[in-house]
Tab-separated table of C-alpha atoms (C1' of nucleotides) in Angstrom:
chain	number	residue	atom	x	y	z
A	1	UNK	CA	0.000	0.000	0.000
A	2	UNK	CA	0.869	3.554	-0.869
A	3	UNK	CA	-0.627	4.503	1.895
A	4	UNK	CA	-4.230	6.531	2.194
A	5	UNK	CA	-5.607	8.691	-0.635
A	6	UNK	CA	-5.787	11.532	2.050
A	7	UNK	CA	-2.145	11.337	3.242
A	8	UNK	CA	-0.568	9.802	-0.057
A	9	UNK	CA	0.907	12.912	-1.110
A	10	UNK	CA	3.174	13.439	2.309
A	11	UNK	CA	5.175	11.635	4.676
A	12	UNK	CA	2.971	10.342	7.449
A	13	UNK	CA	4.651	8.980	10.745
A	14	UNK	CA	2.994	4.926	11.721
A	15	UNK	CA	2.685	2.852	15.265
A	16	UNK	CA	2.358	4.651	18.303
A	17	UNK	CA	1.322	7.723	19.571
A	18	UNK	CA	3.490	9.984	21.296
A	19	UNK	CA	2.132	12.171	24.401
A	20	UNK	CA	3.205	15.172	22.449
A	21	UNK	CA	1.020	13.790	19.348
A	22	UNK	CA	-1.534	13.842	21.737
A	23	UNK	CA	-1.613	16.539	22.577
A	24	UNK	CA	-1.191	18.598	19.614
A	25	UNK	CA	-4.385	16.267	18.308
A	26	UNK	CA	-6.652	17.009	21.817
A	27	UNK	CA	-5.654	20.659	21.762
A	28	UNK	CA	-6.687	21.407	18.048
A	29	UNK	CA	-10.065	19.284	18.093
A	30	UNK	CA	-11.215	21.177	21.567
A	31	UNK	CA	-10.253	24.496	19.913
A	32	UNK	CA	-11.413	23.897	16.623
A	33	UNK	CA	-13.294	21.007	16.004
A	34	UNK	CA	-12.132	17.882	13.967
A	35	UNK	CA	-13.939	19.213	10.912
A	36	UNK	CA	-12.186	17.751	7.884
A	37	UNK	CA	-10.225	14.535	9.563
A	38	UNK	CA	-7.840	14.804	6.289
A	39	UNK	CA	-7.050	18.628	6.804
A	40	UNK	CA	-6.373	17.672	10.704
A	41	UNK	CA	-3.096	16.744	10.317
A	42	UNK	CA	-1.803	19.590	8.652
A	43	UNK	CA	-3.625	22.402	10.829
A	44	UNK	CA	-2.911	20.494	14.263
A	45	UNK	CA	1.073	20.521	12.916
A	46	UNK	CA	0.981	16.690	12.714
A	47	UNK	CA	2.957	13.822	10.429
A	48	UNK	CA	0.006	11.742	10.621
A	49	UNK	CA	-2.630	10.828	8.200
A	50	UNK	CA	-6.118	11.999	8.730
A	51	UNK	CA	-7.518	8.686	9.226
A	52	UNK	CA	-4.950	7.893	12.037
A	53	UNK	CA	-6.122	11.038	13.707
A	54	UNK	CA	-9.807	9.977	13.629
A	55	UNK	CA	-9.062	6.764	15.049
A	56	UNK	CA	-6.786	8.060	17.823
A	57	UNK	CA	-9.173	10.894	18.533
A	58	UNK	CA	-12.644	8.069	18.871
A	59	UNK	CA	-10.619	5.650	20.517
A	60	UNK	CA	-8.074	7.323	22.697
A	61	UNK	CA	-8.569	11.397	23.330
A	62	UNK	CA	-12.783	11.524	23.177
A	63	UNK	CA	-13.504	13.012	27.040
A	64	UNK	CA	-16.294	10.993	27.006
A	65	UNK	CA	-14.541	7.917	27.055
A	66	UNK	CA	-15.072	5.269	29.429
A	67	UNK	CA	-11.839	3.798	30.916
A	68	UNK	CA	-10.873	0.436	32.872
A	69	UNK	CA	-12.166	-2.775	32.450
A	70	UNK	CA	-15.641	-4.014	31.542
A	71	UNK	CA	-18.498	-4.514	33.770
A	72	UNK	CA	-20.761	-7.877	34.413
A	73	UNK	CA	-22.933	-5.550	33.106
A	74	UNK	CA	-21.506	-4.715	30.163
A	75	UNK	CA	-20.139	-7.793	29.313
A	76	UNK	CA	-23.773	-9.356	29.826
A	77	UNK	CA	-25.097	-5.952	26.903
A	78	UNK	CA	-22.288	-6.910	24.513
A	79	UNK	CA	-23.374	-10.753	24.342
A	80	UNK	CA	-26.983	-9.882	24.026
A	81	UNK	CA	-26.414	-6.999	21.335
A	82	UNK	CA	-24.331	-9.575	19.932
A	83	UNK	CA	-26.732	-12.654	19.194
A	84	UNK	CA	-29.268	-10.293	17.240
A	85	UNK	CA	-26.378	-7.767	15.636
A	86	UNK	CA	-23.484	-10.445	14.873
A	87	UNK	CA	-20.123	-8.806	14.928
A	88	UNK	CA	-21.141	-4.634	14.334
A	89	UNK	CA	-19.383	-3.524	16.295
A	90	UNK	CA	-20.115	0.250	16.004
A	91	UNK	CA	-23.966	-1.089	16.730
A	92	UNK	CA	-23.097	-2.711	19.579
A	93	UNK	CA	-20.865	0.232	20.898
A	94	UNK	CA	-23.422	2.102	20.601
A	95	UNK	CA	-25.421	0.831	23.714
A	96	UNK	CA	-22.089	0.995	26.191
A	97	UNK	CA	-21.850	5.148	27.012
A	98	UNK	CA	-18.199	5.506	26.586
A	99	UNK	CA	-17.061	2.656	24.947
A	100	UNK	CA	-15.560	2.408	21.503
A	101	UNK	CA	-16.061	-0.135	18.756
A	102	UNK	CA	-12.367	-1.029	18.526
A	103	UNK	CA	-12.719	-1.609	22.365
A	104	UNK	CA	-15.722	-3.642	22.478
A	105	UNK	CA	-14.404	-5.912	19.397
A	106	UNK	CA	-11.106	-6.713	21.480
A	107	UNK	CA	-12.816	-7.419	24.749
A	108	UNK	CA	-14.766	-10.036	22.956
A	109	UNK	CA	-12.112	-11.892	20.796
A	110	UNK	CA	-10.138	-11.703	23.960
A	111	UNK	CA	-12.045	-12.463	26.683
A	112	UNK	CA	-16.095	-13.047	25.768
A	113	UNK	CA	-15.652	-15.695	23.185
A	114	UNK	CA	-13.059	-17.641	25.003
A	115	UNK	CA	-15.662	-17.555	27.974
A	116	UNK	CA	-18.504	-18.621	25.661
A	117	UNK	CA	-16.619	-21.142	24.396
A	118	UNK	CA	-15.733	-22.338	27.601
A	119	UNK	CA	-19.367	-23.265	27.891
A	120	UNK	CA	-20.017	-24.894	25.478
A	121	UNK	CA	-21.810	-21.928	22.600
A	122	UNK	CA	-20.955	-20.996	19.201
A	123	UNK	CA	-20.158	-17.311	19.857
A	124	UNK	CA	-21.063	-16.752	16.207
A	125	UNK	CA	-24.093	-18.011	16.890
A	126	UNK	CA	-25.069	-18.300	20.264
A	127	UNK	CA	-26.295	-21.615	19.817
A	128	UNK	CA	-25.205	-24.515	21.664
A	129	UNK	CA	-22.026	-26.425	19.911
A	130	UNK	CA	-22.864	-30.323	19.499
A	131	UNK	CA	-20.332	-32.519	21.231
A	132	UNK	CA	-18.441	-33.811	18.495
A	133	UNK	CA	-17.836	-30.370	16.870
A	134	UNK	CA	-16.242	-29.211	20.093
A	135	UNK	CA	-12.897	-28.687	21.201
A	136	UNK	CA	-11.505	-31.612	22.860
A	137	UNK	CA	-10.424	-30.166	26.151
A	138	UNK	CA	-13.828	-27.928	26.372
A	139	UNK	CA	-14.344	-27.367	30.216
A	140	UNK	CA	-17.686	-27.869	29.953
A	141	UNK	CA	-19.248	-31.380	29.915
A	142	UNK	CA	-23.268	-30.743	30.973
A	143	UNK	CA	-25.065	-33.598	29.401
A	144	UNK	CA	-27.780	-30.654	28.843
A	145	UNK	CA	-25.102	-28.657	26.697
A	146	UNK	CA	-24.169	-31.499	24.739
A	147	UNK	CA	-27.498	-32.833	23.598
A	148	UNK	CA	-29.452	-30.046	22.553
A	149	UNK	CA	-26.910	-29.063	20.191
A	150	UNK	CA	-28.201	-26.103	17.782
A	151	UNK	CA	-31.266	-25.062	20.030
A	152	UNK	CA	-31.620	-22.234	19.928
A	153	UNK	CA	-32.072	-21.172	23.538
A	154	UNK	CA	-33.435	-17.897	25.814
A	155	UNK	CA	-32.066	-16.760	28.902
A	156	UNK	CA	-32.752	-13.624	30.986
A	157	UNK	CA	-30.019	-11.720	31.314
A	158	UNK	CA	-27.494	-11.106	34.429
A	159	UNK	CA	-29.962	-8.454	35.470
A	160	UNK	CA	-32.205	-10.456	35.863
A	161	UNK	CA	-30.664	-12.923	38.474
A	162	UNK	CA	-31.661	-10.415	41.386
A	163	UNK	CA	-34.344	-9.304	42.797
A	164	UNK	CA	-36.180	-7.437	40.399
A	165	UNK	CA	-39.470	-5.764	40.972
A	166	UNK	CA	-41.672	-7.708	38.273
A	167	UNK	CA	-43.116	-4.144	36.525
A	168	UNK	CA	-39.464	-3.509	35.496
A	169	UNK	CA	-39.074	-6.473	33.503
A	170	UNK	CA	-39.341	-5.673	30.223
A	171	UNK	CA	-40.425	-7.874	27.284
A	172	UNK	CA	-37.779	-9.569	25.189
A	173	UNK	CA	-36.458	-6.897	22.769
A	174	UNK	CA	-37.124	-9.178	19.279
A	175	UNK	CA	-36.817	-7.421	15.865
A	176	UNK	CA	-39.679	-8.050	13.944
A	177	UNK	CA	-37.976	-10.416	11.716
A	178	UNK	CA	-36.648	-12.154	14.609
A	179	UNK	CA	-39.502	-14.595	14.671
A	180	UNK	CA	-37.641	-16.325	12.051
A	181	UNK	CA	-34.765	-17.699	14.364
A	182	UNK	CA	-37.721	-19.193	16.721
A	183	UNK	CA	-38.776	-21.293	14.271
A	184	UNK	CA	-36.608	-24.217	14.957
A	185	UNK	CA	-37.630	-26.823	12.655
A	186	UNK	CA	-37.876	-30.115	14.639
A	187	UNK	CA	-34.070	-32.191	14.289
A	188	UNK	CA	-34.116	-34.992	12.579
A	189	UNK	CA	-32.037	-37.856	12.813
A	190	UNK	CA	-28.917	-35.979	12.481
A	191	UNK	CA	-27.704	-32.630	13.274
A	192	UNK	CA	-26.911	-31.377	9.901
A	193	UNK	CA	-30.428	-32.064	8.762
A	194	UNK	CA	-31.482	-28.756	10.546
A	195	UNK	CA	-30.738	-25.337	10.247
A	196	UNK	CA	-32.859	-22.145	9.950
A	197	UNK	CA	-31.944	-18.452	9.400
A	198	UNK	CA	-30.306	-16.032	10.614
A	199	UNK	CA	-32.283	-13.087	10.085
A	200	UNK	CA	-28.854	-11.002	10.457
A	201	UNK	CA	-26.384	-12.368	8.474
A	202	UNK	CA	-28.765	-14.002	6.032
A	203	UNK	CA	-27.148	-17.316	6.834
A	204	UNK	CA	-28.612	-20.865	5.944
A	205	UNK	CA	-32.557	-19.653	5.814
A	206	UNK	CA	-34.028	-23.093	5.259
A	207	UNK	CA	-33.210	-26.713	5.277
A	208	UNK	CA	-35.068	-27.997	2.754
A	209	UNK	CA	-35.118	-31.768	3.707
A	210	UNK	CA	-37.018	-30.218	6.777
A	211	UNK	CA	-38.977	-27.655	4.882
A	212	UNK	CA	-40.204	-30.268	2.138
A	213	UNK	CA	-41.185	-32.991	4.678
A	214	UNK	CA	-42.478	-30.789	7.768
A	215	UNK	CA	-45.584	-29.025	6.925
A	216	UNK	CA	-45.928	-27.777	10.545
A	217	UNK	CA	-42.304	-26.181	9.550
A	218	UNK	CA	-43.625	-25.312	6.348
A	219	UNK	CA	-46.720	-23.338	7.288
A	220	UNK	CA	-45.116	-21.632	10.412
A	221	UNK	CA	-42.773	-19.628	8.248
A	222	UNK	CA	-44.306	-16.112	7.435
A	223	UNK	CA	-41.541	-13.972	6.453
A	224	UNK	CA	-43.784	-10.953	6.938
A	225	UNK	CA	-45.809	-11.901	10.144
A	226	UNK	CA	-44.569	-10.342	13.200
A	227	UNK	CA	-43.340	-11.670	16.578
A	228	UNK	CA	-46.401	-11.944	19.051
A	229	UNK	CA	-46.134	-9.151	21.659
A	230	UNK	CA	-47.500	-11.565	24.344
A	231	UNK	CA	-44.651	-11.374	27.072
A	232	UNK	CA	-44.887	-7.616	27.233
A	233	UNK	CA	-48.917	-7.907	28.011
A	234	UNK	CA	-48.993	-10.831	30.932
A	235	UNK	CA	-48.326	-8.750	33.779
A	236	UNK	CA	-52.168	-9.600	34.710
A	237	UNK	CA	-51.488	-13.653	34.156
A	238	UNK	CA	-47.780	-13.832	36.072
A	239	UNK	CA	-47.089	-14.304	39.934
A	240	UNK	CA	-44.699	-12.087	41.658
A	241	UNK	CA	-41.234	-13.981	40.974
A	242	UNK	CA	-39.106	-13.639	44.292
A	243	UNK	CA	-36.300	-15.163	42.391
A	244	UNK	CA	-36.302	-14.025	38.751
A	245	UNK	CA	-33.920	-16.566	37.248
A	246	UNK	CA	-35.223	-18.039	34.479
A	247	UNK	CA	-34.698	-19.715	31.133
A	248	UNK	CA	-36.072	-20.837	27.816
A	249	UNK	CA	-36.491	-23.100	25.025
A	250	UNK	CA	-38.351	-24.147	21.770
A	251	UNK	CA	-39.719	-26.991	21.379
A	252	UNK	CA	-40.505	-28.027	18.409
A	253	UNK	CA	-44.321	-27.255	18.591
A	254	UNK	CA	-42.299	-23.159	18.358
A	255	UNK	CA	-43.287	-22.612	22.045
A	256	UNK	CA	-41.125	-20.736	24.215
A	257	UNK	CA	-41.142	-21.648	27.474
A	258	UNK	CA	-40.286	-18.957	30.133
A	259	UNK	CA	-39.542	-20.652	33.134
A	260	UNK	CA	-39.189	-19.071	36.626
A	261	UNK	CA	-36.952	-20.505	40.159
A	262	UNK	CA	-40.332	-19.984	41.784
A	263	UNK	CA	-44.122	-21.560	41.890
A	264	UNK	CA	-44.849	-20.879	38.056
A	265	UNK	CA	-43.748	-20.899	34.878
A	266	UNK	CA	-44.937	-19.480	31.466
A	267	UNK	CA	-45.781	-21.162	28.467
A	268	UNK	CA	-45.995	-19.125	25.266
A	269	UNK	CA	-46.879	-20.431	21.819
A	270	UNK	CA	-44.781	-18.407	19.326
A	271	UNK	CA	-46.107	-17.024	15.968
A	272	UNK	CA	-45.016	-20.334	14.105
A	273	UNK	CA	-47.115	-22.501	16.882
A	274	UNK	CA	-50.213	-19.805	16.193
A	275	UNK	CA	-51.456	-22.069	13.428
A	276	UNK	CA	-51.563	-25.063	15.418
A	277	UNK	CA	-53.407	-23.499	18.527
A	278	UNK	CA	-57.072	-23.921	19.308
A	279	UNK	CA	-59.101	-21.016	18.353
A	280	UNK	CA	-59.482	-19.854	22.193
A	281	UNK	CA	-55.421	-20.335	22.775
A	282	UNK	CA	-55.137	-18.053	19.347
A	283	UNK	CA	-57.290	-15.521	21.340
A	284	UNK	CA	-55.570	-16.207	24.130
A	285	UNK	CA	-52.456	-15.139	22.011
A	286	UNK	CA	-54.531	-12.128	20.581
A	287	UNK	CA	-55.468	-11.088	23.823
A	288	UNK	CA	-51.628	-11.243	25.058
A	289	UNK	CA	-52.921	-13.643	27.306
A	290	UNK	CA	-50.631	-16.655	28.356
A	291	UNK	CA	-51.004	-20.217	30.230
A	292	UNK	CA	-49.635	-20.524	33.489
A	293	UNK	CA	-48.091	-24.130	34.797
A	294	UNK	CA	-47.225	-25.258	37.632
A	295	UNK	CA	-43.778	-25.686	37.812
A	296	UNK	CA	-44.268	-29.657	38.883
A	297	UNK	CA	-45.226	-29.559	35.455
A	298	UNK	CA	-41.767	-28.299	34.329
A	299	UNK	CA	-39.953	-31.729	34.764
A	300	UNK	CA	-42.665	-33.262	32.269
A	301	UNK	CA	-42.331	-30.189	29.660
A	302	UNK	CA	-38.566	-31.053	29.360
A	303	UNK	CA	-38.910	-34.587	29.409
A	304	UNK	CA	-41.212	-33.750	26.090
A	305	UNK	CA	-38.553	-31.176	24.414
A	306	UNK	CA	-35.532	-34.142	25.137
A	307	UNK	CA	-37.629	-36.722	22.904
A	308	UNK	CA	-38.844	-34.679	20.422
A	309	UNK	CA	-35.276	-33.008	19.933
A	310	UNK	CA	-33.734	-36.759	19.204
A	311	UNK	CA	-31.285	-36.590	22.885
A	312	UNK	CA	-28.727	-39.050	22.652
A	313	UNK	CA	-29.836	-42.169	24.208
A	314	UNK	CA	-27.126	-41.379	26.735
A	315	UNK	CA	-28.955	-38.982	28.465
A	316	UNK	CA	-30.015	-38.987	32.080
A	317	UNK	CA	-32.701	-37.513	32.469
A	318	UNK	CA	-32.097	-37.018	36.446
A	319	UNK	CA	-28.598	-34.910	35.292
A	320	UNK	CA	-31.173	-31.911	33.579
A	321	UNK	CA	-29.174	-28.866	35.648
A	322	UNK	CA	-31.906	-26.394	35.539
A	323	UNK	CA	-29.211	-24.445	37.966
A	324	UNK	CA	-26.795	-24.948	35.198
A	325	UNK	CA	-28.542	-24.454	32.337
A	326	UNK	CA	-30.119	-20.840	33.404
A	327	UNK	CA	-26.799	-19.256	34.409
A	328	UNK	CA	-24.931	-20.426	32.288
A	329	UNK	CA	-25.630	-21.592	29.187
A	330	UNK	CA	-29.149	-19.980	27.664
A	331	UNK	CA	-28.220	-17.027	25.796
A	332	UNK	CA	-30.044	-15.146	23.719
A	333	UNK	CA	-33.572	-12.975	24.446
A	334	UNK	CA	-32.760	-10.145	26.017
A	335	UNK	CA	-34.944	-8.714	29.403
A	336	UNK	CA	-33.744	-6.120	30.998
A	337	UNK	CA	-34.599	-3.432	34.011
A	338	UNK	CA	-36.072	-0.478	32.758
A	339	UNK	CA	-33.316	1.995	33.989
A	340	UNK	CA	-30.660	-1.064	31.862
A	341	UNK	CA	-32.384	-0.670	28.445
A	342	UNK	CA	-33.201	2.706	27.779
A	343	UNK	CA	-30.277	3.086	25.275
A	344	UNK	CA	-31.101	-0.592	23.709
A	345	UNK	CA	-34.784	-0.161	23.247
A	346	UNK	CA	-34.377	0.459	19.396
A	347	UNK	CA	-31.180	-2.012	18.799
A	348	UNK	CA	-33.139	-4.680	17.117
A	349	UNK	CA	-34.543	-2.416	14.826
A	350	UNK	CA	-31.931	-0.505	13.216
A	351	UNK	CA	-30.086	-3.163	11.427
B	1	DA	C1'	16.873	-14.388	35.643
B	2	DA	C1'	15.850	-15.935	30.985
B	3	DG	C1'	13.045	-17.648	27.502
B	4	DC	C1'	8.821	-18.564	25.683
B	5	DA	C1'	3.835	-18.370	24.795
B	6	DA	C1'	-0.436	-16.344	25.534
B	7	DA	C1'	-3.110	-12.391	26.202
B	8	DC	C1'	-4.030	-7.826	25.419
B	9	DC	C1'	-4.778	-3.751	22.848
B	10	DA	C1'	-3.617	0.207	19.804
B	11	DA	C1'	-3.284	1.017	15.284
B	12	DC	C1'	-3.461	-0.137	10.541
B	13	DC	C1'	-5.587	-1.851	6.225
B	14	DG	C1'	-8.962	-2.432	2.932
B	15	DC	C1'	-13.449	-2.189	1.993
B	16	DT	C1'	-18.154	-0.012	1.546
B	17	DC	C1'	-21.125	3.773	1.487
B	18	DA	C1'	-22.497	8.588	1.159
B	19	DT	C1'	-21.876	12.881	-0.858
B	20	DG	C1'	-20.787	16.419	-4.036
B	21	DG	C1'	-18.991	18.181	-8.365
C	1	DG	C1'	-24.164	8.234	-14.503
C	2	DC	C1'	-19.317	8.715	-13.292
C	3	DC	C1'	-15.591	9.860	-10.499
C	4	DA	C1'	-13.136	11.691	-6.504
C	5	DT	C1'	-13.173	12.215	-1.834
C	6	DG	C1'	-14.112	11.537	2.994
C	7	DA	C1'	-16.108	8.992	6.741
C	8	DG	C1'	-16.977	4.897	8.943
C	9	DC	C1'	-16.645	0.074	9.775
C	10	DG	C1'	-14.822	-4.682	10.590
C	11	DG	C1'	-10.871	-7.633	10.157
C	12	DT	C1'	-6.174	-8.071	10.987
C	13	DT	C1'	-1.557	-7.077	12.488
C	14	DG	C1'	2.103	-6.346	15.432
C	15	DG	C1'	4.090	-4.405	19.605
C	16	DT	C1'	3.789	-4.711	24.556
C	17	DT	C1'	2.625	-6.885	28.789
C	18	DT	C1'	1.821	-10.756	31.618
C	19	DG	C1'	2.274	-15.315	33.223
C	20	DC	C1'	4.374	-19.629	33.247
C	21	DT	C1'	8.257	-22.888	33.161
DNA sequence: AAGCAAACCAACCGCTCATGG
DNA sequence: GCCATGAGCGGTTGGTTTGCT
């Protein structure tokens, strides 16, 4: 490389910057403005190329930078932001106040996906990795994690493990495309034979050895139907939840089940299951309404998901970690306390 | 203390997109 | 419509720091 169109023409200095850079840079941006990033180098007296400057100035001199190391908190935004935005970084920057996009996309090749890794998900795609496609040495060896390979999976986010009062739990925030990734088609006998899109990257939409021989799978997908807003209306339906842990999963009748520590849990049919439902559970779903279980019932509801998602005969059933399996491996849905989201409420929807 | 590898992070590179002539 | 330019973004590189043997 020549080097940039806007520095081409002179010598520009490379690698580090010097205090003195700095501060020729910080002066001449809080006097003048950055205005033209190419002309910056020249006014501010500097043998750097404009583009250098911009980067130093957004990732380095910006008072409004955050410094140190990243919060639970934060750490818990970035992998939300990051199952329904991928790797944009600049998107995802967006919802930490004072972070950069060059910071956030470090902290997660260095630290996040290791840590996802470590238990056991695809940190491309969030999804659990199936046992044989994992590293060897993996730390994790839940018998959950390694049969339900590719579900995609719900959790409530680190927030959400304390005591939150229930009207600050907000809804999952789901684009309205998003419906698309909770229609799991039902596994087959082997993994490969499933996929389904990623509404982000426009990854693998459809299998169609699924599509072609599951009508349920068939009819469920409505590329222009929207996602159900039935979590954000059953405030009426759901107890108080003293301990607000809680997970979820889709089973292959494309119900997500939104299960609580406590007394009850909540079962709610997604837009693909709408088609299958009774016409008082559709206006159930029209009124926002939702069912309630016990949560004996829970243990019965899981045994169901293992056999319809093919477990490997290996599984023991008394090993199900519900413990395990809501703090650490669900990710995905995000809920969040209303003085935590503010700055994510429109995420999903600007991609 | 020395050597090495891993982790970290600032900066660079190349690309896309928007804008204006 | 075409081209030049600038801004912004994501991927990658390479220097520095840290930890281990």
């Amino acid at each position: 490389m020549a080097g940039h169109r806007c520095c081409s023409k002179q010598k520009v200095k490379k690698g580090l910057w010097s205090p003195e850079e700095d501060e020729k840079l910080l002066k001449h941006i809080t006097t003048h403005g950055h205005g033209s990033w190419s002309s910056i180098p020249k006014l501010a007296g500097l043998q750097r190329c404009g583009k250098s400057c911009r980067l130093r100035w957004i990732n380095y001199l910006r008072p409004d930078l955050r410094r140190g190391s990243f919060t639970e908190e934060e750490e818990q935004i970035i992998i939300d932001v990051h199952r329904i935005l991928g790797n944009r970084w600049a998107q995802i920057a967006k919802h930490l106040p004072g972070r950069t996009d060059n910071e956030v996309k470090n902290f997660w090749n260095s630290c996040i996906k290791k840590k996802l890794l470590s238990q056991g998900l695809d940190p491309t795609t969030h999804n659990l990795i199936p046992c044989h496609l994992r590293a060897p040495n993996s730390s994790n060896n839940n018998k959950m994690a390694c049969n339900q390979s590719n579900i995609p999976v719900f959790t409530l986010n680190s927030q959400m493990t304390s005591n939150v009062p229930l009207e600050n739990i907000k809804p999952p925030l789901l684009p309205n495309n998003y419906h698309s990734t909770l229609i799991q088609p039902i596994p087959t006998s082997t993994t490969s034979d499933y996929n389904y899109q990623n509404p982000i990257n426009n990854n693998i939409v459809w299998n169609n050895n699924i599509a072609n021989n599951n009508d349920c799978c068939q009819n469920s997908y409505d590329p222009t139907s929207t996602f159900p807003d039935v979590i954000s209306s059953i405030d009426d339906h759901r107890r108080p939840i003293s301990s607000t842990s809680g997970f979820g999963l889709l089973d292959d009748n494309y119900y997500s089940l939104w299960g609580t520590t406590n007394n009850y849990m909540v079962v709610e049919p997604t837009c693909g299951a709408k088609d299958s439902l009774d016409g008082n559970q559709q206006q159930q779903v029209q009124n926002g309404k939702v069912c309630e279980m016990e949560i004996e019932k829970m243990d019965e509801l899981v045994m169901g998901i293992e056999e319809n998602i093919n477990m490997d005969s290996s599984f023991d059933s008394s090993s199900f970690d519900l413990e395990f399996v809501e703090s650490t491996l669900m990710s995905g849905a995000i809920c969040a306390r209303d003085d935590l989201i503010s700055s994510m409420d429109d995420f999903a929807w600007n991609f």
